[in-house]
Amino acid sequence: DIVMTQSPDSLAVSLGERATINCKSSQRVLYSSNNKNSLAWYQQKPGQPPKVLIYWASTRESGVPDRFSGSGSGTDFTLTISSLQAEDVAVYFCQQYYTTPWTFGQGTKVEIK
Amino acid sequence: QVQLQQSGPGLVMPSQTLSLTCAISGDSVSSNIATWNWIRQSPSRGLEWLGRTYYRSKWFSDYAVSVQSRITVNPDTSKNQFSLQLNSVTPEDTAVYYCARRGASFYFDYWGQGTLVTVSS
């Protein structure tokens, strides 16, 4: 199985400041058919299912604010919230969809400082 | 717009069978593009993919190794839904269970609302 490891487990950021979450996969997740990394980022708020923010490591889902961005390659990926808003308080997960079993990171809780 | 509506009991006795259903609107369980998945979430195990069913000229199902001896995911084309059965449950199976669609871009793009299933006597 591909193990997804996120860091940090939690972080507190002031409103308007940048939040950065890292995700490391235990092996490469590059999909050869389109030369893109099979990596998605989800946001989960209490009592709700996860909601996709980013797919193919850097493609923003329709309707997602542009303060959310994804980057990375190889086995190291990053989700950046450029200017944290109150509504961004949530838990964020990375997920690889390169091969079954599909696996998720353990989650990073983002709070307001 | 795709919607997934889950139903099923929230309490299951130990050693019994957990059964949940996910009704699909806005897509077809017989889609040649999507796959239909069950995922659970617990504090101890995080988000864990359990299994899927999908149609590619015929029906396929495959499962996580951790549950493969106890799980069945089946389509129901007459009702446009799919189901999860998990046998011989223990308290470790207590979790929020989600159904989810894996769409054309391969990530989980639509999720059910989640069902908290507690395994307890």
JSON list of C-alpha atoms in Angstrom, two decimals:
[
{"chain": "A", "resi": 1, "resn": "ASP", "atom": "CA", "xyz": [0.00, 0.00, 0.00]},
{"chain": "A", "resi": 2, "resn": "ILE", "atom": "CA", "xyz": [1.08, 3.60, -0.61]},
{"chain": "A", "resi": 3, "resn": "VAL", "atom": "CA", "xyz": [1.43, 5.35, 2.74]},
{"chain": "A", "resi": 4, "resn": "MET", "atom": "CA", "xyz": [0.54, 9.05, 2.82]},
{"chain": "A", "resi": 5, "resn": "THR", "atom": "CA", "xyz": [2.13, 11.07, 5.62]},
{"chain": "A", "resi": 6, "resn": "GLN", "atom": "CA", "xyz": [1.08, 14.63, 6.35]},
{"chain": "A", "resi": 7, "resn": "SER", "atom": "CA", "xyz": [2.83, 17.29, 8.36]},
{"chain": "A", "resi": 8, "resn": "PRO", "atom": "CA", "xyz": [2.15, 18.97, 10.63]},
{"chain": "A", "resi": 9, "resn": "ASP", "atom": "CA", "xyz": [-0.74, 17.25, 12.41]},
{"chain": "A", "resi": 10, "resn": "SER", "atom": "CA", "xyz": [-2.10, 20.67, 13.31]},
{"chain": "A", "resi": 11, "resn": "LEU", "atom": "CA", "xyz": [-1.26, 24.30, 12.81]},
{"chain": "A", "resi": 12, "resn": "ALA", "atom": "CA", "xyz": [-2.57, 27.64, 13.99]},
{"chain": "A", "resi": 13, "resn": "VAL", "atom": "CA", "xyz": [-2.33, 30.58, 11.62]},
{"chain": "A", "resi": 14, "resn": "SER", "atom": "CA", "xyz": [-3.41, 34.19, 11.99]},
{"chain": "A", "resi": 15, "resn": "LEU", "atom": "CA", "xyz": [-6.20, 35.46, 9.76]},
{"chain": "A", "resi": 16, "resn": "GLY", "atom": "CA", "xyz": [-4.77, 36.65, 6.46]},
{"chain": "A", "resi": 17, "resn": "GLU", "atom": "CA", "xyz": [-1.55, 34.70, 6.90]},
{"chain": "A", "resi": 18, "resn": "ARG", "atom": "CA", "xyz": [-0.29, 31.73, 4.88]},
{"chain": "A", "resi": 19, "resn": "ALA", "atom": "CA", "xyz": [-0.91, 28.12, 5.85]},
{"chain": "A", "resi": 20, "resn": "THR", "atom": "CA", "xyz": [1.21, 25.35, 4.38]},
{"chain": "A", "resi": 21, "resn": "ILE", "atom": "CA", "xyz": [0.48, 21.64, 4.67]},
{"chain": "A", "resi": 22, "resn": "ASN", "atom": "CA", "xyz": [2.83, 18.93, 3.45]},
{"chain": "A", "resi": 23, "resn": "CYS", "atom": "CA", "xyz": [2.09, 15.44, 2.22]},
{"chain": "A", "resi": 24, "resn": "LYS", "atom": "CA", "xyz": [4.62, 12.74, 1.45]},
{"chain": "A", "resi": 25, "resn": "SER", "atom": "CA", "xyz": [3.82, 9.54, -0.41]},
{"chain": "A", "resi": 26, "resn": "SER", "atom": "CA", "xyz": [5.80, 6.35, 0.16]},
{"chain": "A", "resi": 27, "resn": "GLN", "atom": "CA", "xyz": [6.19, 5.94, -3.59]},
{"chain": "A", "resi": 28, "resn": "ARG", "atom": "CA", "xyz": [5.73, 8.00, -6.70]},
{"chain": "A", "resi": 29, "resn": "VAL", "atom": "CA", "xyz": [2.15, 8.55, -7.89]},
{"chain": "A", "resi": 30, "resn": "LEU", "atom": "CA", "xyz": [2.83, 9.83, -11.40]},
{"chain": "A", "resi": 31, "resn": "TYR", "atom": "CA", "xyz": [0.14, 8.74, -13.87]},
{"chain": "A", "resi": 32, "resn": "SER", "atom": "CA", "xyz": [1.98, 8.04, -17.10]},
{"chain": "A", "resi": 33, "resn": "SER", "atom": "CA", "xyz": [-1.01, 8.66, -19.41]},
{"chain": "A", "resi": 34, "resn": "ASN", "atom": "CA", "xyz": [-1.07, 12.39, -18.67]},
{"chain": "A", "resi": 35, "resn": "ASN", "atom": "CA", "xyz": [2.23, 12.88, -16.79]},
{"chain": "A", "resi": 36, "resn": "LYS", "atom": "CA", "xyz": [0.36, 14.21, -13.79]},
{"chain": "A", "resi": 37, "resn": "ASN", "atom": "CA", "xyz": [0.54, 13.23, -10.15]},
{"chain": "A", "resi": 38, "resn": "SER", "atom": "CA", "xyz": [-2.48, 11.31, -8.86]},
{"chain": "A", "resi": 39, "resn": "LEU", "atom": "CA", "xyz": [-2.84, 13.38, -5.70]},
{"chain": "A", "resi": 40, "resn": "ALA", "atom": "CA", "xyz": [-5.93, 15.14, -4.34]},
{"chain": "A", "resi": 41, "resn": "TRP", "atom": "CA", "xyz": [-6.49, 17.46, -1.40]},
{"chain": "A", "resi": 42, "resn": "TYR", "atom": "CA", "xyz": [-9.74, 17.49, 0.58]},
{"chain": "A", "resi": 43, "resn": "GLN", "atom": "CA", "xyz": [-11.20, 19.81, 3.19]},
{"chain": "A", "resi": 44, "resn": "GLN", "atom": "CA", "xyz": [-13.43, 18.42, 5.91]},
{"chain": "A", "resi": 45, "resn": "LYS", "atom": "CA", "xyz": [-15.53, 20.45, 8.30]},
{"chain": "A", "resi": 46, "resn": "PRO", "atom": "CA", "xyz": [-17.22, 18.93, 11.38]},
{"chain": "A", "resi": 47, "resn": "GLY", "atom": "CA", "xyz": [-20.19, 16.75, 10.53]},
{"chain": "A", "resi": 48, "resn": "GLN", "atom": "CA", "xyz": [-19.54, 16.92, 6.79]},
{"chain": "A", "resi": 49, "resn": "PRO", "atom": "CA", "xyz": [-17.91, 14.57, 4.29]},
{"chain": "A", "resi": 50, "resn": "PRO", "atom": "CA", "xyz": [-14.60, 15.55, 2.75]},
{"chain": "A", "resi": 51, "resn": "LYS", "atom": "CA", "xyz": [-14.80, 18.03, -0.12]},
{"chain": "A", "resi": 52, "resn": "VAL", "atom": "CA", "xyz": [-12.22, 18.04, -2.89]},
{"chain": "A", "resi": 53, "resn": "LEU", "atom": "CA", "xyz": [-10.16, 21.20, -3.28]},
{"chain": "A", "resi": 54, "resn": "ILE", "atom": "CA", "xyz": [-7.31, 20.16, -5.57]},
{"chain": "A", "resi": 55, "resn": "TYR", "atom": "CA", "xyz": [-6.74, 17.21, -7.90]},
{"chain": "A", "resi": 56, "resn": "TRP", "atom": "CA", "xyz": [-3.87, 16.13, -10.12]},
{"chain": "A", "resi": 57, "resn": "ALA", "atom": "CA", "xyz": [-1.77, 17.76, -7.37]},
{"chain": "A", "resi": 58, "resn": "SER", "atom": "CA", "xyz": [-2.33, 21.31, -8.63]},
{"chain": "A", "resi": 59, "resn": "THR", "atom": "CA", "xyz": [-5.69, 21.60, -10.43]},
{"chain": "A", "resi": 60, "resn": "ARG", "atom": "CA", "xyz": [-8.24, 23.56, -8.43]},
{"chain": "A", "resi": 61, "resn": "GLU", "atom": "CA", "xyz": [-11.76, 22.13, -8.35]},
{"chain": "A", "resi": 62, "resn": "SER", "atom": "CA", "xyz": [-14.44, 24.37, -9.81]},
{"chain": "A", "resi": 63, "resn": "GLY", "atom": "CA", "xyz": [-15.72, 26.86, -7.25]},
{"chain": "A", "resi": 64, "resn": "VAL", "atom": "CA", "xyz": [-12.74, 26.56, -4.91]},
{"chain": "A", "resi": 65, "resn": "PRO", "atom": "CA", "xyz": [-11.29, 29.97, -3.97]},
{"chain": "A", "resi": 66, "resn": "ASP", "atom": "CA", "xyz": [-7.97, 30.77, -5.60]},
{"chain": "A", "resi": 67, "resn": "ARG", "atom": "CA", "xyz": [-6.30, 31.22, -2.21]},
{"chain": "A", "resi": 68, "resn": "PHE", "atom": "CA", "xyz": [-6.03, 27.41, -2.24]},
{"chain": "A", "resi": 69, "resn": "SER", "atom": "CA", "xyz": [-3.20, 26.03, -4.34]},
{"chain": "A", "resi": 70, "resn": "GLY", "atom": "CA", "xyz": [-1.42, 22.72, -4.68]},
{"chain": "A", "resi": 71, "resn": "SER", "atom": "CA", "xyz": [2.10, 21.94, -5.78]},
{"chain": "A", "resi": 72, "resn": "GLY", "atom": "CA", "xyz": [4.71, 19.26, -5.68]},
{"chain": "A", "resi": 73, "resn": "SER", "atom": "CA", "xyz": [6.13, 16.34, -7.59]},
{"chain": "A", "resi": 74, "resn": "GLY", "atom": "CA", "xyz": [7.80, 13.01, -7.01]},
{"chain": "A", "resi": 75, "resn": "THR", "atom": "CA", "xyz": [6.74, 12.04, -3.53]},
{"chain": "A", "resi": 76, "resn": "ASP", "atom": "CA", "xyz": [6.39, 15.47, -1.91]},
{"chain": "A", "resi": 77, "resn": "PHE", "atom": "CA", "xyz": [3.31, 17.63, -2.20]},
{"chain": "A", "resi": 78, "resn": "THR", "atom": "CA", "xyz": [2.04, 20.84, -0.62]},
{"chain": "A", "resi": 79, "resn": "LEU", "atom": "CA", "xyz": [-1.30, 22.52, -0.06]},
{"chain": "A", "resi": 80, "resn": "THR", "atom": "CA", "xyz": [-1.07, 26.26, 0.49]},
{"chain": "A", "resi": 81, "resn": "ILE", "atom": "CA", "xyz": [-3.75, 28.59, 1.75]},
{"chain": "A", "resi": 82, "resn": "SER", "atom": "CA", "xyz": [-2.36, 31.97, 0.78]},
{"chain": "A", "resi": 83, "resn": "SER", "atom": "CA", "xyz": [-4.48, 34.12, 3.09]},
{"chain": "A", "resi": 84, "resn": "LEU", "atom": "CA", "xyz": [-6.32, 32.19, 5.78]},
{"chain": "A", "resi": 85, "resn": "GLN", "atom": "CA", "xyz": [-9.99, 33.04, 6.24]},
{"chain": "A", "resi": 86, "resn": "ALA", "atom": "CA", "xyz": [-12.21, 32.09, 9.17]},
{"chain": "A", "resi": 87, "resn": "GLU", "atom": "CA", "xyz": [-14.18, 29.68, 6.99]},
{"chain": "A", "resi": 88, "resn": "ASP", "atom": "CA", "xyz": [-10.98, 27.72, 6.22]},
{"chain": "A", "resi": 89, "resn": "VAL", "atom": "CA", "xyz": [-10.88, 26.24, 9.74]},
{"chain": "A", "resi": 90, "resn": "ALA", "atom": "CA", "xyz": [-11.10, 22.53, 8.96]},
{"chain": "A", "resi": 91, "resn": "VAL", "atom": "CA", "xyz": [-9.13, 19.32, 8.66]},
{"chain": "A", "resi": 92, "resn": "TYR", "atom": "CA", "xyz": [-7.27, 18.82, 5.39]},
{"chain": "A", "resi": 93, "resn": "PHE", "atom": "CA", "xyz": [-6.39, 15.44, 3.87]},
{"chain": "A", "resi": 94, "resn": "CYS", "atom": "CA", "xyz": [-4.25, 14.36, 0.96]},
{"chain": "A", "resi": 95, "resn": "GLN", "atom": "CA", "xyz": [-5.15, 11.22, -0.99]},
{"chain": "A", "resi": 96, "resn": "GLN", "atom": "CA", "xyz": [-3.41, 9.22, -3.68]},
{"chain": "A", "resi": 97, "resn": "TYR", "atom": "CA", "xyz": [-5.53, 7.78, -6.46]},
{"chain": "A", "resi": 98, "resn": "TYR", "atom": "CA", "xyz": [-2.68, 6.15, -8.35]},
{"chain": "A", "resi": 99, "resn": "THR", "atom": "CA", "xyz": [-3.35, 2.60, -7.25]},
{"chain": "A", "resi": 100, "resn": "THR", "atom": "CA", "xyz": [-5.66, 0.62, -5.01]},
{"chain": "A", "resi": 101, "resn": "PRO", "atom": "CA", "xyz": [-6.07, 0.63, -2.14]},
{"chain": "A", "resi": 102, "resn": "TRP", "atom": "CA", "xyz": [-6.70, 4.36, -2.40]},
{"chain": "A", "resi": 103, "resn": "THR", "atom": "CA", "xyz": [-5.06, 5.86, 0.69]},
{"chain": "A", "resi": 104, "resn": "PHE", "atom": "CA", "xyz": [-5.35, 9.07, 2.66]},
{"chain": "A", "resi": 105, "resn": "GLY", "atom": "CA", "xyz": [-3.05, 11.08, 4.87]},
{"chain": "A", "resi": 106, "resn": "GLN", "atom": "CA", "xyz": [-3.89, 11.23, 8.56]},
{"chain": "A", "resi": 107, "resn": "GLY", "atom": "CA", "xyz": [-5.15, 14.80, 8.31]},
{"chain": "A", "resi": 108, "resn": "THR", "atom": "CA", "xyz": [-3.96, 18.26, 9.32]},
{"chain": "A", "resi": 109, "resn": "LYS", "atom": "CA", "xyz": [-6.14, 20.42, 11.53]},
{"chain": "A", "resi": 110, "resn": "VAL", "atom": "CA", "xyz": [-6.01, 24.12, 10.70]},
{"chain": "A", "resi": 111, "resn": "GLU", "atom": "CA", "xyz": [-7.07, 26.63, 13.33]},
{"chain": "A", "resi": 112, "resn": "ILE", "atom": "CA", "xyz": [-6.99, 30.37, 13.81]},
{"chain": "A", "resi": 113, "resn": "LYS", "atom": "CA", "xyz": [-4.21, 31.75, 15.98]},
{"chain": "B", "resi": 1, "resn": "GLN", "atom": "CA", "xyz": [-25.70, 17.37, -10.14]},
{"chain": "B", "resi": 2, "resn": "VAL", "atom": "CA", "xyz": [-24.82, 14.04, -8.61]},
{"chain": "B", "resi": 3, "resn": "GLN", "atom": "CA", "xyz": [-26.22, 13.24, -5.19]},
{"chain": "B", "resi": 4, "resn": "LEU", "atom": "CA", "xyz": [-25.57, 10.23, -2.99]},
{"chain": "B", "resi": 5, "resn": "GLN", "atom": "CA", "xyz": [-28.07, 9.44, -0.22]},
{"chain": "B", "resi": 6, "resn": "GLN", "atom": "CA", "xyz": [-27.08, 6.89, 2.39]},
{"chain": "B", "resi": 7, "resn": "SER", "atom": "CA", "xyz": [-29.44, 4.80, 4.49]},
{"chain": "B", "resi": 8, "resn": "GLY", "atom": "CA", "xyz": [-29.06, 2.07, 7.07]},
{"chain": "B", "resi": 9, "resn": "PRO", "atom": "CA", "xyz": [-28.97, 1.43, 10.80]},
{"chain": "B", "resi": 10, "resn": "GLY", "atom": "CA", "xyz": [-26.70, 3.32, 13.14]},
{"chain": "B", "resi": 11, "resn": "LEU", "atom": "CA", "xyz": [-26.33, 0.53, 15.67]},
{"chain": "B", "resi": 12, "resn": "VAL", "atom": "CA", "xyz": [-25.18, -3.02, 14.96]},
{"chain": "B", "resi": 13, "resn": "MET", "atom": "CA", "xyz": [-24.63, -5.83, 17.45]},
{"chain": "B", "resi": 14, "resn": "PRO", "atom": "CA", "xyz": [-21.18, -7.45, 17.63]},
{"chain": "B", "resi": 15, "resn": "SER", "atom": "CA", "xyz": [-20.80, -10.47, 15.31]},
{"chain": "B", "resi": 16, "resn": "GLN", "atom": "CA", "xyz": [-23.75, -9.29, 13.20]},
{"chain": "B", "resi": 17, "resn": "THR", "atom": "CA", "xyz": [-23.77, -7.78, 9.70]},
{"chain": "B", "resi": 18, "resn": "LEU", "atom": "CA", "xyz": [-23.49, -4.07, 8.95]},
{"chain": "B", "resi": 19, "resn": "SER", "atom": "CA", "xyz": [-25.63, -3.14, 5.94]},
{"chain": "B", "resi": 20, "resn": "LEU", "atom": "CA", "xyz": [-25.77, 0.26, 4.26]},
{"chain": "B", "resi": 21, "resn": "THR", "atom": "CA", "xyz": [-27.22, 1.49, 0.99]},
{"chain": "B", "resi": 22, "resn": "CYS", "atom": "CA", "xyz": [-26.24, 4.45, -1.18]},
{"chain": "B", "resi": 23, "resn": "ALA", "atom": "CA", "xyz": [-28.88, 5.77, -3.59]},
{"chain": "B", "resi": 24, "resn": "ILE", "atom": "CA", "xyz": [-27.56, 7.60, -6.64]},
{"chain": "B", "resi": 25, "resn": "SER", "atom": "CA", "xyz": [-29.19, 10.51, -8.43]},
{"chain": "B", "resi": 26, "resn": "GLY", "atom": "CA", "xyz": [-27.69, 12.39, -11.35]},
{"chain": "B", "resi": 27, "resn": "ASP", "atom": "CA", "xyz": [-25.61, 9.43, -12.52]},
{"chain": "B", "resi": 28, "resn": "SER", "atom": "CA", "xyz": [-25.98, 5.71, -13.07]},
{"chain": "B", "resi": 29, "resn": "VAL", "atom": "CA", "xyz": [-24.53, 2.86, -11.05]},
{"chain": "B", "resi": 30, "resn": "SER", "atom": "CA", "xyz": [-23.97, 1.24, -14.47]},
{"chain": "B", "resi": 31, "resn": "SER", "atom": "CA", "xyz": [-21.76, 4.11, -15.63]},
{"chain": "B", "resi": 32, "resn": "ASN", "atom": "CA", "xyz": [-18.79, 3.05, -17.76]},
{"chain": "B", "resi": 33, "resn": "ILE", "atom": "CA", "xyz": [-16.70, 5.84, -16.25]},
{"chain": "B", "resi": 34, "resn": "ALA", "atom": "CA", "xyz": [-17.44, 6.08, -12.52]},
{"chain": "B", "resi": 35, "resn": "THR", "atom": "CA", "xyz": [-16.75, 3.63, -9.74]},
{"chain": "B", "resi": 36, "resn": "TRP", "atom": "CA", "xyz": [-18.83, 3.44, -6.59]},
{"chain": "B", "resi": 37, "resn": "ASN", "atom": "CA", "xyz": [-16.99, 3.24, -3.31]},
{"chain": "B", "resi": 38, "resn": "TRP", "atom": "CA", "xyz": [-17.34, 2.80, 0.43]},
{"chain": "B", "resi": 39, "resn": "ILE", "atom": "CA", "xyz": [-14.98, 4.64, 2.76]},
{"chain": "B", "resi": 40, "resn": "ARG", "atom": "CA", "xyz": [-15.02, 4.79, 6.55]},
{"chain": "B", "resi": 41, "resn": "GLN", "atom": "CA", "xyz": [-13.54, 7.21, 9.04]},
{"chain": "B", "resi": 42, "resn": "SER", "atom": "CA", "xyz": [-12.63, 6.64, 12.66]},
{"chain": "B", "resi": 43, "resn": "PRO", "atom": "CA", "xyz": [-10.23, 8.34, 15.08]},
{"chain": "B", "resi": 44, "resn": "SER", "atom": "CA", "xyz": [-8.06, 5.22, 15.23]},
{"chain": "B", "resi": 45, "resn": "ARG", "atom": "CA", "xyz": [-7.91, 4.37, 11.50]},
{"chain": "B", "resi": 46, "resn": "GLY", "atom": "CA", "xyz": [-8.48, 7.73, 9.82]},
{"chain": "B", "resi": 47, "resn": "LEU", "atom": "CA", "xyz": [-10.02, 7.63, 6.34]},
{"chain": "B", "resi": 48, "resn": "GLU", "atom": "CA", "xyz": [-9.97, 4.06, 5.07]},
{"chain": "B", "resi": 49, "resn": "TRP", "atom": "CA", "xyz": [-11.13, 2.94, 1.64]},
{"chain": "B", "resi": 50, "resn": "LEU", "atom": "CA", "xyz": [-13.08, -0.32, 1.97]},
{"chain": "B", "resi": 51, "resn": "GLY", "atom": "CA", "xyz": [-14.18, -1.36, -1.48]},
{"chain": "B", "resi": 52, "resn": "ARG", "atom": "CA", "xyz": [-15.91, -0.54, -4.76]},
{"chain": "B", "resi": 53, "resn": "THR", "atom": "CA", "xyz": [-18.13, -1.79, -7.50]},
{"chain": "B", "resi": 54, "resn": "TYR", "atom": "CA", "xyz": [-18.14, -0.70, -11.11]},
{"chain": "B", "resi": 55, "resn": "TYR", "atom": "CA", "xyz": [-19.35, -1.70, -14.57]},
{"chain": "B", "resi": 56, "resn": "ARG", "atom": "CA", "xyz": [-17.03, -2.12, -17.53]},
{"chain": "B", "resi": 57, "resn": "SER", "atom": "CA", "xyz": [-19.03, -4.35, -19.87]},
{"chain": "B", "resi": 58, "resn": "LYS", "atom": "CA", "xyz": [-19.50, -6.56, -16.83]},
{"chain": "B", "resi": 59, "resn": "TRP", "atom": "CA", "xyz": [-19.60, -5.99, -13.07]},
{"chain": "B", "resi": 60, "resn": "PHE", "atom": "CA", "xyz": [-16.48, -5.85, -10.94]},
{"chain": "B", "resi": 61, "resn": "SER", "atom": "CA", "xyz": [-15.92, -5.44, -7.22]},
{"chain": "B", "resi": 62, "resn": "ASP", "atom": "CA", "xyz": [-12.70, -5.21, -5.28]},
{"chain": "B", "resi": 63, "resn": "TYR", "atom": "CA", "xyz": [-11.86, -4.68, -1.66]},
{"chain": "B", "resi": 64, "resn": "ALA", "atom": "CA", "xyz": [-9.25, -3.59, 0.83]},
{"chain": "B", "resi": 65, "resn": "VAL", "atom": "CA", "xyz": [-7.19, -6.47, 2.16]},
{"chain": "B", "resi": 66, "resn": "SER", "atom": "CA", "xyz": [-8.07, -5.49, 5.73]},
{"chain": "B", "resi": 67, "resn": "VAL", "atom": "CA", "xyz": [-11.75, -6.36, 5.23]},
{"chain": "B", "resi": 68, "resn": "GLN", "atom": "CA", "xyz": [-11.81, -8.54, 2.11]},
{"chain": "B", "resi": 69, "resn": "SER", "atom": "CA", "xyz": [-12.91, -11.68, 3.94]},
{"chain": "B", "resi": 70, "resn": "ARG", "atom": "CA", "xyz": [-15.94, -9.90, 5.44]},
{"chain": "B", "resi": 71, "resn": "ILE", "atom": "CA", "xyz": [-17.13, -7.37, 2.85]},
{"chain": "B", "resi": 72, "resn": "THR", "atom": "CA", "xyz": [-19.45, -7.31, -0.13]},
{"chain": "B", "resi": 73, "resn": "VAL", "atom": "CA", "xyz": [-20.24, -4.27, -2.27]},
{"chain": "B", "resi": 74, "resn": "ASN", "atom": "CA", "xyz": [-23.06, -4.86, -4.72]},
{"chain": "B", "resi": 75, "resn": "PRO", "atom": "CA", "xyz": [-24.86, -2.78, -7.33]},
{"chain": "B", "resi": 76, "resn": "ASP", "atom": "CA", "xyz": [-28.65, -2.66, -7.59]},
{"chain": "B", "resi": 77, "resn": "THR", "atom": "CA", "xyz": [-29.47, -1.47, -11.09]},
{"chain": "B", "resi": 78, "resn": "SER", "atom": "CA", "xyz": [-33.23, -1.59, -10.56]},
{"chain": "B", "resi": 79, "resn": "LYS", "atom": "CA", "xyz": [-32.96, 1.07, -7.85]},
{"chain": "B", "resi": 80, "resn": "ASN", "atom": "CA", "xyz": [-29.80, 2.81, -9.11]},
{"chain": "B", "resi": 81, "resn": "GLN", "atom": "CA", "xyz": [-27.96, 2.25, -5.87]},
{"chain": "B", "resi": 82, "resn": "PHE", "atom": "CA", "xyz": [-25.19, 0.19, -4.35]},
{"chain": "B", "resi": 83, "resn": "SER", "atom": "CA", "xyz": [-24.76, -1.44, -0.99]},
{"chain": "B", "resi": 84, "resn": "LEU", "atom": "CA", "xyz": [-22.20, -2.38, 1.63]},
{"chain": "B", "resi": 85, "resn": "GLN", "atom": "CA", "xyz": [-22.33, -5.50, 3.73]},
{"chain": "B", "resi": 86, "resn": "LEU", "atom": "CA", "xyz": [-19.69, -6.06, 6.39]},
{"chain": "B", "resi": 87, "resn": "ASN", "atom": "CA", "xyz": [-19.98, -9.32, 8.26]},
{"chain": "B", "resi": 88, "resn": "SER", "atom": "CA", "xyz": [-18.88, -10.35, 11.74]},
{"chain": "B", "resi": 89, "resn": "VAL", "atom": "CA", "xyz": [-18.46, -6.81, 12.99]},
{"chain": "B", "resi": 90, "resn": "THR", "atom": "CA", "xyz": [-16.59, -5.90, 16.16]},
{"chain": "B", "resi": 91, "resn": "PRO", "atom": "CA", "xyz": [-16.37, -2.62, 18.08]},
{"chain": "B", "resi": 92, "resn": "GLU", "atom": "CA", "xyz": [-13.33, -1.79, 15.92]},
{"chain": "B", "resi": 93, "resn": "ASP", "atom": "CA", "xyz": [-15.74, -1.40, 12.99]},
{"chain": "B", "resi": 94, "resn": "THR", "atom": "CA", "xyz": [-17.38, 1.56, 14.71]},
{"chain": "B", "resi": 95, "resn": "ALA", "atom": "CA", "xyz": [-16.91, 4.49, 12.33]},
{"chain": "B", "resi": 96, "resn": "VAL", "atom": "CA", "xyz": [-18.60, 7.00, 10.08]},
{"chain": "B", "resi": 97, "resn": "TYR", "atom": "CA", "xyz": [-19.23, 5.23, 6.78]},
{"chain": "B", "resi": 98, "resn": "TYR", "atom": "CA", "xyz": [-19.35, 7.18, 3.52]},
{"chain": "B", "resi": 99, "resn": "CYS", "atom": "CA", "xyz": [-20.26, 6.21, 0.00]},
{"chain": "B", "resi": 100, "resn": "ALA", "atom": "CA", "xyz": [-18.42, 8.12, -2.70]},
{"chain": "B", "resi": 101, "resn": "ARG", "atom": "CA", "xyz": [-18.14, 8.33, -6.46]},
{"chain": "B", "resi": 102, "resn": "ARG", "atom": "CA", "xyz": [-14.77, 8.13, -8.14]},
{"chain": "B", "resi": 103, "resn": "GLY", "atom": "CA", "xyz": [-15.34, 10.07, -11.30]},
{"chain": "B", "resi": 104, "resn": "ALA", "atom": "CA", "xyz": [-13.67, 10.67, -14.64]},
{"chain": "B", "resi": 105, "resn": "SER", "atom": "CA", "xyz": [-10.68, 12.43, -13.09]},
{"chain": "B", "resi": 106, "resn": "PHE", "atom": "CA", "xyz": [-10.22, 9.56, -10.64]},
{"chain": "B", "resi": 107, "resn": "TYR", "atom": "CA", "xyz": [-10.57, 11.43, -7.34]},
{"chain": "B", "resi": 108, "resn": "PHE", "atom": "CA", "xyz": [-13.63, 11.14, -5.07]},
{"chain": "B", "resi": 109, "resn": "ASP", "atom": "CA", "xyz": [-15.80, 13.92, -6.40]},
{"chain": "B", "resi": 110, "resn": "TYR", "atom": "CA", "xyz": [-19.15, 13.19, -4.73]},
{"chain": "B", "resi": 111, "resn": "TRP", "atom": "CA", "xyz": [-19.77, 11.83, -1.24]},
{"chain": "B", "resi": 112, "resn": "GLY", "atom": "CA", "xyz": [-22.76, 10.69, 0.72]},
{"chain": "B", "resi": 113, "resn": "GLN", "atom": "CA", "xyz": [-23.69, 12.45, 3.92]},
{"chain": "B", "resi": 114, "resn": "GLY", "atom": "CA", "xyz": [-22.08, 9.82, 6.12]},
{"chain": "B", "resi": 115, "resn": "THR", "atom": "CA", "xyz": [-23.60, 7.32, 8.56]},
{"chain": "B", "resi": 116, "resn": "LEU", "atom": "CA", "xyz": [-22.23, 6.84, 12.05]},
{"chain": "B", "resi": 117, "resn": "VAL", "atom": "CA", "xyz": [-22.36, 3.11, 12.73]},
{"chain": "B", "resi": 118, "resn": "THR", "atom": "CA", "xyz": [-21.74, 1.99, 16.28]},
{"chain": "B", "resi": 119, "resn": "VAL", "atom": "CA", "xyz": [-21.00, -1.66, 17.01]},
{"chain": "B", "resi": 120, "resn": "SER", "atom": "CA", "xyz": [-22.20, -2.36, 20.50]},
{"chain": "B", "resi": 121, "resn": "SER", "atom": "CA", "xyz": [-24.43, -4.70, 22.45]}
]
